[in-house]
Amino acid sequence: MHNDISEILVSEKEIDHICTELGQTLTHDYKDKNPILIGLLKGCVPFMSDLSKKIELKVDMAYMSVSSYHGGISSSGDVKIKMDLDISVSGRHVIIVEDIVDTGNTIVTIVELLKHRGALSVEIATLLDKPEGRTKPYVPKYVGKTIPKLFVVGYGLDYNEYYRNLPYVGVLKPEVYTSEESK
Ligand code: 5GP
């Protein structure tokens, strides 16, 4: 698995530091509130786990499964809800926990949906931001690290469902996906 990675972009140590810093900021910004953390499956899982432990507030944790990639390396632009929330967001402050914001399609769609359902506020905490990939204008409020327009895997991020369990974020060697696509 490690041999398929050309470069480590965000190390385990850096991820730990990002979670601590963002956790402290969210603890400060949401003091006196009990926000709902909504993780977007499956990519959010390691980040949701590590970030939530650094937030010193009573929070609800809920999950949605949405899809815009359908297994490839670029967004289809068509956001599908595969699994919906099991709690109401009406009258609640929501923090969406995302692995990465690229085109903005996923986040813009979900923010609009949750506001339509009556959320008092909706913000994003994303581990990674790729602003050069944006096709819809959106500036996430809480960003762990801004990265260039590269396809990355690890720490929740997959290529064809693999590499999510890498403890760091890395760049996949192009030959890995070109050889897969030619199969
Ligand atoms: P957006 O809707 O902003 O284009 O993309 C958001 C979703 O696309 C992310 O939650 C993630 O699942 C996927 N995505 C975007 N960029 C990357 C990337 O570099 N690597 C991987 N593995 N997934 C990505």
Coordinates of N, CA and C and ligand atoms in Angstrom, one line a residue:
M1 N 0.8 -1.2 0.0 CA 0.0 0.0 0.0 C 0.9 1.3 0.0
H2 N 1.9 1.3 0.9 CA 2.8 2.5 1.0 C 3.6 2.7 -0.3
N3 N 3.8 1.6 -1.0 CA 4.6 1.7 -2.3 C 3.8 2.4 -3.4
D4 N 2.5 2.6 -3.2 CA 1.7 3.3 -4.3 C 1.7 4.8 -4.1
I5 N 2.3 5.2 -3.0 CA 2.3 6.7 -2.7 C 3.6 7.3 -3.1
S6 N 3.5 8.4 -3.9 CA 4.7 9.1 -4.3 C 5.2 10.1 -3.3
E7 N 4.3 10.7 -2.5 CA 4.7 11.8 -1.6 C 3.7 11.8 -0.5
I8 N 4.2 12.0 0.8 CA 3.3 12.3 1.9 C 3.1 13.8 2.0
L9 N 1.8 14.1 1.9 CA 1.4 15.5 1.9 C 1.1 16.1 3.3
V10 N 0.4 15.2 4.1 CA 0.1 15.6 5.5 C 0.5 14.4 6.4
S11 N 1.5 14.6 7.2 CA 2.0 13.5 8.0 C 1.0 13.2 9.2
E12 N 1.2 12.1 9.9 CA 0.5 11.8 11.1 C 0.6 12.9 12.1
K13 N 1.8 13.4 12.3 CA 2.1 14.4 13.3 C 1.3 15.7 12.9
E14 N 1.4 16.0 11.7 CA 0.7 17.3 11.2 C -0.9 17.1 11.4
I15 N -1.4 15.9 11.1 CA -2.8 15.7 11.3 C -3.2 15.8 12.8
D16 N -2.3 15.3 13.6 CA -2.6 15.4 15.1 C -2.6 16.9 15.5
H17 N -1.7 17.6 15.0 CA -1.6 19.1 15.3 C -2.9 19.8 14.8
I18 N -3.3 19.5 13.5 CA -4.5 20.1 12.9 C -5.7 19.8 13.8
C19 N -5.9 18.6 14.2 CA -7.1 18.2 15.0 C -7.1 18.9 16.4
T20 N -5.9 19.1 17.0 CA -5.8 19.8 18.3 C -6.2 21.3 18.1
E21 N -5.6 21.9 17.0 CA -5.9 23.3 16.8 C -7.4 23.6 16.5
L22 N -7.9 22.8 15.5 CA -9.3 23.0 15.1 C -10.2 22.6 16.3
G23 N -9.9 21.6 17.1 CA -10.7 21.3 18.2 C -10.8 22.4 19.2
Q24 N -9.7 23.1 19.4 CA -9.6 24.2 20.4 C -10.5 25.4 19.8
T25 N -10.3 25.6 18.5 CA -11.1 26.7 17.9 C -12.6 26.5 18.0
L26 N -13.0 25.2 17.7 CA -14.4 24.9 17.7 C -14.9 25.0 19.1
T27 N -14.1 24.5 20.1 CA -14.5 24.6 21.5 C -14.8 26.1 21.9
H28 N -13.9 26.9 21.4 CA -14.1 28.4 21.7 C -15.3 29.0 21.0
D29 N -15.4 28.7 19.7 CA -16.4 29.3 18.8 C -17.9 28.9 19.2
Y30 N -18.0 27.6 19.7 CA -19.3 27.1 20.0 C -19.5 26.9 21.5
K31 N -18.8 27.7 22.3 CA -19.0 27.6 23.8 C -20.4 28.0 24.1
D32 N -21.1 27.4 25.0 CA -22.5 27.6 25.4 C -23.5 27.1 24.3
K33 N -22.9 26.3 23.4 CA -23.8 25.7 22.4 C -23.6 24.2 22.4
N34 N -24.5 23.4 21.9 CA -24.3 22.0 21.7 C -24.5 21.6 20.3
P35 N -23.5 21.9 19.5 CA -23.6 21.6 18.0 C -23.8 20.2 17.7
I36 N -24.3 19.9 16.5 CA -24.3 18.6 15.9 C -23.1 18.5 14.9
L37 N -22.3 17.5 15.1 CA -21.2 17.2 14.2 C -21.8 16.2 13.2
I38 N -21.8 16.6 11.9 CA -22.3 15.7 10.9 C -21.2 15.3 10.0
G39 N -20.8 14.0 10.1 CA -19.7 13.5 9.3 C -20.3 13.0 7.9
L40 N -19.6 13.3 6.9 CA -19.9 12.8 5.5 C -19.1 11.5 5.3
L41 N -19.8 10.4 5.3 CA -19.2 9.1 5.1 C -18.8 8.9 3.7
K42 N -17.7 8.0 3.4 CA -17.0 7.3 4.4 C -15.7 8.1 4.8
G43 N -15.4 9.1 4.0 CA -14.1 9.7 4.1 C -13.9 10.4 5.5
C44 N -15.0 10.8 6.1 CA -14.8 11.6 7.4 C -14.3 10.8 8.6
V45 N -14.4 9.4 8.5 CA -14.3 8.6 9.7 C -13.1 8.9 10.6
P46 N -11.8 8.8 10.1 CA -10.7 9.1 11.0 C -10.7 10.5 11.5
F47 N -11.0 11.5 10.6 CA -11.0 12.9 11.0 C -12.1 13.1 12.1
M48 N -13.3 12.6 11.8 CA -14.4 12.8 12.8 C -14.0 12.2 14.2
S49 N -13.4 11.1 14.1 CA -13.0 10.4 15.4 C -11.9 11.3 16.1
D50 N -10.9 11.7 15.4 CA -9.8 12.4 16.1 C -10.2 13.9 16.4
L51 N -10.9 14.5 15.5 CA -11.3 15.9 15.8 C -12.3 16.0 17.0
S52 N -13.3 15.1 17.0 CA -14.3 15.2 18.0 C -13.7 15.0 19.4
K53 N -12.7 14.2 19.5 CA -12.0 14.0 20.8 C -11.4 15.3 21.3
K54 N -11.1 16.2 20.4 CA -10.4 17.5 20.8 C -11.4 18.6 21.1
I55 N -12.7 18.3 20.9 CA -13.8 19.4 21.1 C -14.3 19.1 22.5
E56 N -14.1 20.1 23.4 CA -14.5 19.9 24.8 C -15.9 20.5 25.0
L57 N -16.9 20.0 24.3 CA -18.3 20.4 24.5 C -19.2 19.2 24.3
K58 N -20.4 19.3 24.8 CA -21.4 18.2 24.5 C -21.8 18.4 23.1
V59 N -21.5 17.4 22.3 CA -21.9 17.4 20.9 C -22.7 16.2 20.5
D60 N -23.7 16.3 19.6 CA -24.3 15.2 18.9 C -23.4 14.8 17.8
M61 N -23.3 13.5 17.5 CA -22.6 13.1 16.3 C -23.5 12.2 15.4
A62 N -23.6 12.7 14.1 CA -24.5 12.0 13.2 C -23.7 11.9 11.9
Y63 N -24.3 11.0 11.0 CA -23.6 10.7 9.7 C -24.5 10.7 8.6
M64 N -24.0 11.2 7.4 CA -24.7 11.1 6.1 C -23.8 10.4 5.2
S65 N -24.3 9.7 4.2 CA -23.5 9.2 3.2 C -23.9 9.9 1.8
V66 N -23.0 10.6 1.2 CA -23.2 11.2 0.0 C -22.1 10.8 -1.0
S67 N -22.4 10.9 -2.3 CA -21.5 10.5 -3.2 C -21.4 11.4 -4.4
S68 N -20.2 11.8 -4.8 CA -20.1 12.6 -6.1 C -19.0 12.0 -7.0
Y69 N -18.2 11.1 -6.5 CA -17.1 10.6 -7.3 C -17.4 9.3 -8.0
H70 N -18.2 8.5 -7.4 CA -18.5 7.2 -8.0 C -17.3 6.4 -8.4
G71 N -16.2 6.4 -7.6 CA -15.1 5.5 -7.8 C -13.9 6.1 -8.6
G72 N -14.1 7.2 -9.3 CA -13.0 7.7 -10.1 C -12.1 8.7 -9.4
I73 N -11.4 9.5 -10.2 CA -10.6 10.5 -9.6 C -11.0 12.0 -9.8
S74 N -12.3 12.1 -10.4 CA -12.8 13.5 -10.5 C -14.3 13.4 -10.2
S75 N -14.8 14.6 -9.7 CA -16.2 14.7 -9.3 C -17.1 14.6 -10.5
S76 N -18.3 13.8 -10.3 CA -19.2 13.8 -11.4 C -20.1 15.0 -11.4
G77 N -20.1 15.8 -10.3 CA -20.9 17.0 -10.2 C -22.3 16.7 -9.8
D78 N -22.6 15.4 -9.6 CA -24.0 15.0 -9.3 C -24.0 14.4 -7.9
V79 N -24.5 15.1 -6.9 CA -24.4 14.7 -5.6 C -25.7 13.8 -5.2
K80 N -25.4 12.6 -4.7 CA -26.5 11.7 -4.4 C -26.4 11.4 -2.9
I81 N -27.6 11.5 -2.2 CA -27.7 11.1 -0.8 C -27.9 9.6 -0.7
K82 N -26.9 8.9 -0.2 CA -27.0 7.4 -0.1 C -27.6 6.9 1.2
M83 N -27.3 7.7 2.3 CA -27.8 7.4 3.6 C -28.1 8.8 4.3
D84 N -29.3 8.9 4.8 CA -29.7 10.2 5.3 C -29.5 10.2 6.9
L85 N -29.6 11.4 7.5 CA -29.4 11.6 8.9 C -30.5 10.9 9.7
D86 N -30.2 10.5 10.9 CA -31.2 9.9 11.8 C -31.7 10.8 12.9
I87 N -31.2 12.1 12.8 CA -31.7 13.1 13.7 C -32.1 14.4 13.0
S88 N -32.9 15.2 13.7 CA -33.4 16.5 13.1 C -32.3 17.5 13.3
V89 N -32.2 18.4 12.3 CA -31.2 19.5 12.5 C -32.0 20.8 12.8
S90 N -33.3 20.7 12.8 CA -34.1 21.9 13.0 C -33.7 22.6 14.3
G91 N -33.4 23.9 14.3 CA -33.1 24.7 15.4 C -31.7 24.4 16.0
R92 N -30.9 23.7 15.3 CA -29.6 23.3 15.8 C -28.4 23.9 15.0
H93 N -27.3 24.1 15.7 CA -26.1 24.6 15.1 C -25.3 23.3 14.5
V94 N -25.0 23.4 13.2 CA -24.4 22.2 12.6 C -23.0 22.5 12.2
I95 N -22.1 21.5 12.4 CA -20.8 21.5 11.9 C -20.6 20.3 11.0
I96 N -20.5 20.5 9.7 CA -20.2 19.4 8.8 C -18.8 19.0 8.8
V97 N -18.5 17.7 9.0 CA -17.1 17.3 9.1 C -16.8 16.6 7.8
E98 N -15.9 17.1 7.0 CA -15.5 16.6 5.7 C -14.0 16.3 5.6
D99 N -13.7 15.3 4.7 CA -12.3 15.0 4.5 C -11.7 16.1 3.6
I100 N -12.4 16.5 2.5 CA -11.8 17.4 1.6 C -12.9 18.2 0.8
V101 N -12.6 19.4 0.5 CA -13.5 20.2 -0.3 C -12.8 20.5 -1.6
D102 N -13.4 20.0 -2.7 CA -12.7 20.2 -4.0 C -13.6 21.1 -4.9
T103 N -14.5 20.6 -5.7 CA -15.3 21.4 -6.6 C -16.2 22.3 -5.7
G104 N -16.6 21.8 -4.6 CA -17.6 22.5 -3.7 C -19.0 22.0 -3.9
N105 N -19.2 21.1 -4.9 CA -20.6 20.6 -5.2 C -21.2 19.9 -4.0
T106 N -20.4 19.0 -3.3 CA -21.0 18.3 -2.2 C -21.4 19.2 -1.1
I107 N -20.5 20.1 -0.7 CA -20.7 20.9 0.4 C -21.9 21.9 0.2
V108 N -21.9 22.6 -1.0 CA -22.9 23.5 -1.3 C -24.3 22.9 -1.3
T109 N -24.4 21.7 -1.8 CA -25.6 20.9 -1.8 C -26.1 20.6 -0.4
I110 N -25.2 20.1 0.4 CA -25.5 19.7 1.8 C -25.9 20.9 2.7
V111 N -25.1 22.0 2.5 CA -25.4 23.2 3.3 C -26.8 23.7 3.0
E112 N -27.1 23.7 1.7 CA -28.5 24.2 1.3 C -29.5 23.3 1.9
L113 N -29.3 22.0 1.8 CA -30.3 21.0 2.3 C -30.5 21.2 3.8
L114 N -29.4 21.3 4.6 CA -29.6 21.4 6.0 C -30.2 22.7 6.5
K115 N -29.9 23.8 5.7 CA -30.5 25.1 6.0 C -32.0 25.0 5.7
H116 N -32.4 24.3 4.6 CA -33.8 24.1 4.2 C -34.5 23.3 5.3
R117 N -33.8 22.4 6.0 CA -34.4 21.6 7.0 C -34.4 22.3 8.4
G118 N -34.0 23.6 8.4 CA -34.2 24.4 9.6 C -33.0 24.6 10.5
A119 N -31.8 24.2 10.1 CA -30.6 24.4 10.9 C -30.4 25.9 11.2
L120 N -30.0 26.2 12.4 CA -29.8 27.6 12.8 C -28.5 28.1 12.1
S121 N -27.5 27.3 12.0 CA -26.3 27.7 11.3 C -25.6 26.4 10.8
V122 N -24.9 26.5 9.7 CA -24.2 25.4 9.1 C -22.8 25.8 8.7
E123 N -21.8 25.3 9.3 CA -20.4 25.5 9.0 C -19.7 24.2 8.6
I124 N -18.5 24.4 8.0 CA -17.8 23.2 7.6 C -16.4 23.1 8.3
A125 N -16.1 21.9 8.8 CA -14.7 21.7 9.3 C -14.2 20.6 8.3
T126 N -13.2 21.0 7.5 CA -12.6 20.1 6.6 C -11.2 19.9 6.8
L127 N -10.7 18.7 6.8 CA -9.3 18.4 6.9 C -8.5 19.2 5.9
L128 N -9.0 19.0 4.6 CA -8.2 19.5 3.5 C -9.1 20.4 2.6
D129 N -8.5 21.4 2.0 CA -9.2 22.3 1.0 C -8.4 22.4 -0.2
K130 N -9.1 22.1 -1.4 CA -8.4 22.3 -2.7 C -9.1 23.4 -3.5
P131 N -8.8 24.7 -3.1 CA -9.6 25.8 -3.7 C -9.4 25.9 -5.2
E132 N -8.3 25.4 -5.7 CA -8.1 25.5 -7.2 C -9.1 24.6 -8.0
G133 N -9.8 23.7 -7.3 CA -10.7 22.8 -7.9 C -12.1 23.3 -7.9
R134 N -12.4 24.5 -7.3 CA -13.7 25.0 -7.1 C -14.5 25.2 -8.5
T135 N -15.7 24.7 -8.6 CA -16.6 25.1 -9.7 C -17.7 25.9 -9.1
K136 N -17.9 25.8 -7.8 CA -19.0 26.6 -7.1 C -18.3 27.4 -6.0
P137 N -18.6 28.7 -5.9 CA -17.9 29.5 -4.9 C -18.2 29.0 -3.5
Y138 N -17.3 28.6 -2.7 CA -17.6 28.3 -1.3 C -16.3 28.3 -0.6
V139 N -16.3 29.1 0.6 CA -15.1 29.2 1.4 C -15.4 28.5 2.7
P140 N -14.8 27.3 3.0 CA -15.1 26.6 4.2 C -14.5 27.4 5.4
K141 N -15.2 27.5 6.5 CA -14.7 28.3 7.7 C -13.6 27.7 8.4
Y142 N -13.6 26.3 8.6 CA -12.6 25.7 9.4 C -11.8 24.7 8.5
V143 N -10.6 25.1 8.2 CA -9.8 24.3 7.3 C -8.5 23.8 7.9
G144 N -8.2 22.5 7.8 CA -7.0 22.0 8.4 C -5.8 22.4 7.6
K145 N -5.8 22.1 6.3 CA -4.7 22.4 5.4 C -5.2 22.7 4.0
T146 N -4.7 23.7 3.4 CA -5.0 24.0 1.9 C -3.9 23.3 1.1
I147 N -4.4 22.5 0.1 CA -3.4 21.8 -0.7 C -3.6 22.1 -2.2
P148 N -2.6 21.9 -3.0 CA -2.8 22.1 -4.5 C -3.7 21.1 -5.1
K149 N -4.1 21.3 -6.4 CA -5.0 20.4 -7.1 C -4.4 19.1 -7.5
L150 N -4.3 18.2 -6.5 CA -3.7 16.9 -6.7 C -4.8 15.9 -6.2
F151 N -4.7 14.6 -6.7 CA -5.6 13.6 -6.2 C -4.8 12.9 -5.0
V152 N -5.4 13.0 -3.8 CA -4.8 12.4 -2.6 C -5.6 11.3 -2.0
V153 N -4.9 10.5 -1.3 CA -5.5 9.3 -0.6 C -5.0 9.2 0.8
G154 N -5.7 8.4 1.6 CA -5.3 8.2 3.0 C -6.1 9.0 4.0
Y155 N -6.0 8.5 5.3 CA -6.7 9.1 6.4 C -8.2 9.3 6.0
G156 N -8.8 8.3 5.5 CA -10.2 8.4 5.1 C -10.5 8.5 3.6
L157 N -9.5 9.1 2.9 CA -9.7 9.3 1.4 C -9.3 8.1 0.7
D158 N -10.1 7.7 -0.3 CA -9.9 6.5 -1.0 C -9.6 6.7 -2.5
Y159 N -9.1 5.6 -3.1 CA -9.1 5.4 -4.5 C -9.8 4.1 -4.7
N160 N -10.9 4.0 -5.3 CA -11.7 2.8 -5.5 C -11.8 2.0 -4.2
E161 N -12.1 2.7 -3.1 CA -12.3 2.2 -1.8 C -11.1 1.7 -1.1
Y162 N -9.9 1.8 -1.7 CA -8.7 1.4 -1.0 C -7.9 2.7 -0.4
Y163 N -7.0 2.5 0.4 CA -6.1 3.5 1.0 C -6.7 4.3 2.1
R164 N -8.0 4.1 2.5 CA -8.6 4.9 3.5 C -7.9 4.7 4.9
N165 N -7.3 3.5 5.1 CA -6.6 3.2 6.3 C -5.2 3.7 6.4
L166 N -4.7 4.4 5.4 CA -3.3 5.0 5.6 C -3.4 6.0 6.7
P167 N -2.4 6.0 7.6 CA -2.4 7.0 8.7 C -2.1 8.4 8.3
Y168 N -1.7 8.7 7.1 CA -1.3 10.0 6.6 C -2.0 10.3 5.3
V169 N -1.9 11.5 4.8 CA -2.5 11.8 3.4 C -1.3 11.9 2.4
G170 N -1.5 11.2 1.3 CA -0.4 11.1 0.4 C -0.9 11.2 -1.1
V171 N 0.0 11.4 -2.0 CA -0.3 11.5 -3.4 C -0.1 10.1 -4.0
L172 N -1.2 9.7 -4.7 CA -1.1 8.4 -5.3 C -0.3 8.5 -6.6
K173 N 0.6 7.5 -6.8 CA 1.4 7.5 -8.0 C 0.4 7.4 -9.2
P174 N 0.6 8.3 -10.2 CA -0.3 8.3 -11.4 C -0.4 6.9 -12.0
E175 N 0.6 6.1 -12.0 CA 0.6 4.8 -12.7 C -0.4 3.9 -12.0
V176 N -0.8 4.2 -10.8 CA -1.7 3.3 -10.1 C -3.1 3.5 -10.7
Y177 N -3.5 4.7 -10.9 CA -4.9 4.9 -11.5 C -4.9 4.8 -13.0
T178 N -3.8 5.1 -13.7 CA -3.8 4.9 -15.1 C -3.8 3.4 -15.5
S179 N -3.1 2.6 -14.6 CA -3.1 1.1 -14.9 C -4.5 0.5 -14.6
E180 N -5.2 1.1 -13.5 CA -6.5 0.6 -13.2 C -7.5 1.0 -14.3
E181 N -7.4 2.2 -14.8 CA -8.3 2.7 -15.8 C -8.2 2.0 -17.2
S182 N -7.0 1.5 -17.5 CA -6.8 0.8 -18.7 C -7.3 -0.7 -18.7
K183 N -7.7 -1.2 -17.4 CA -8.1 -2.6 -17.3 C -9.5 -2.8 -17.9
Ligands
5GP1 P1 -16.4 18.1 -4.1 O1 -17.9 17.8 -4.1 O2 -16.0 19.3 -3.3 O3 -15.9 18.1 -5.5 O4 -15.7 16.8 -3.5 C1 -15.9 16.4 -2.2 C2 -15.7 14.9 -2.2 O5 -14.9 14.4 -3.3 C3 -14.8 14.5 -1.0 O6 -15.6 14.3 0.2 C4 -14.1 13.3 -1.4 O7 -14.9 12.2 -1.2 C5 -13.9 13.5 -2.9 N1 -12.6 14.1 -3.3 C6 -12.3 15.3 -3.7 N2 -11.0 15.4 -3.9 C7 -10.4 14.2 -3.6 C8 -9.1 13.7 -3.6 O8 -8.1 14.4 -3.9 N3 -8.9 12.4 -3.3 C9 -10.0 11.6 -2.9 N4 -9.7 10.4 -2.6 N5 -11.3 12.1 -2.9 C10 -11.5 13.3 -3.2

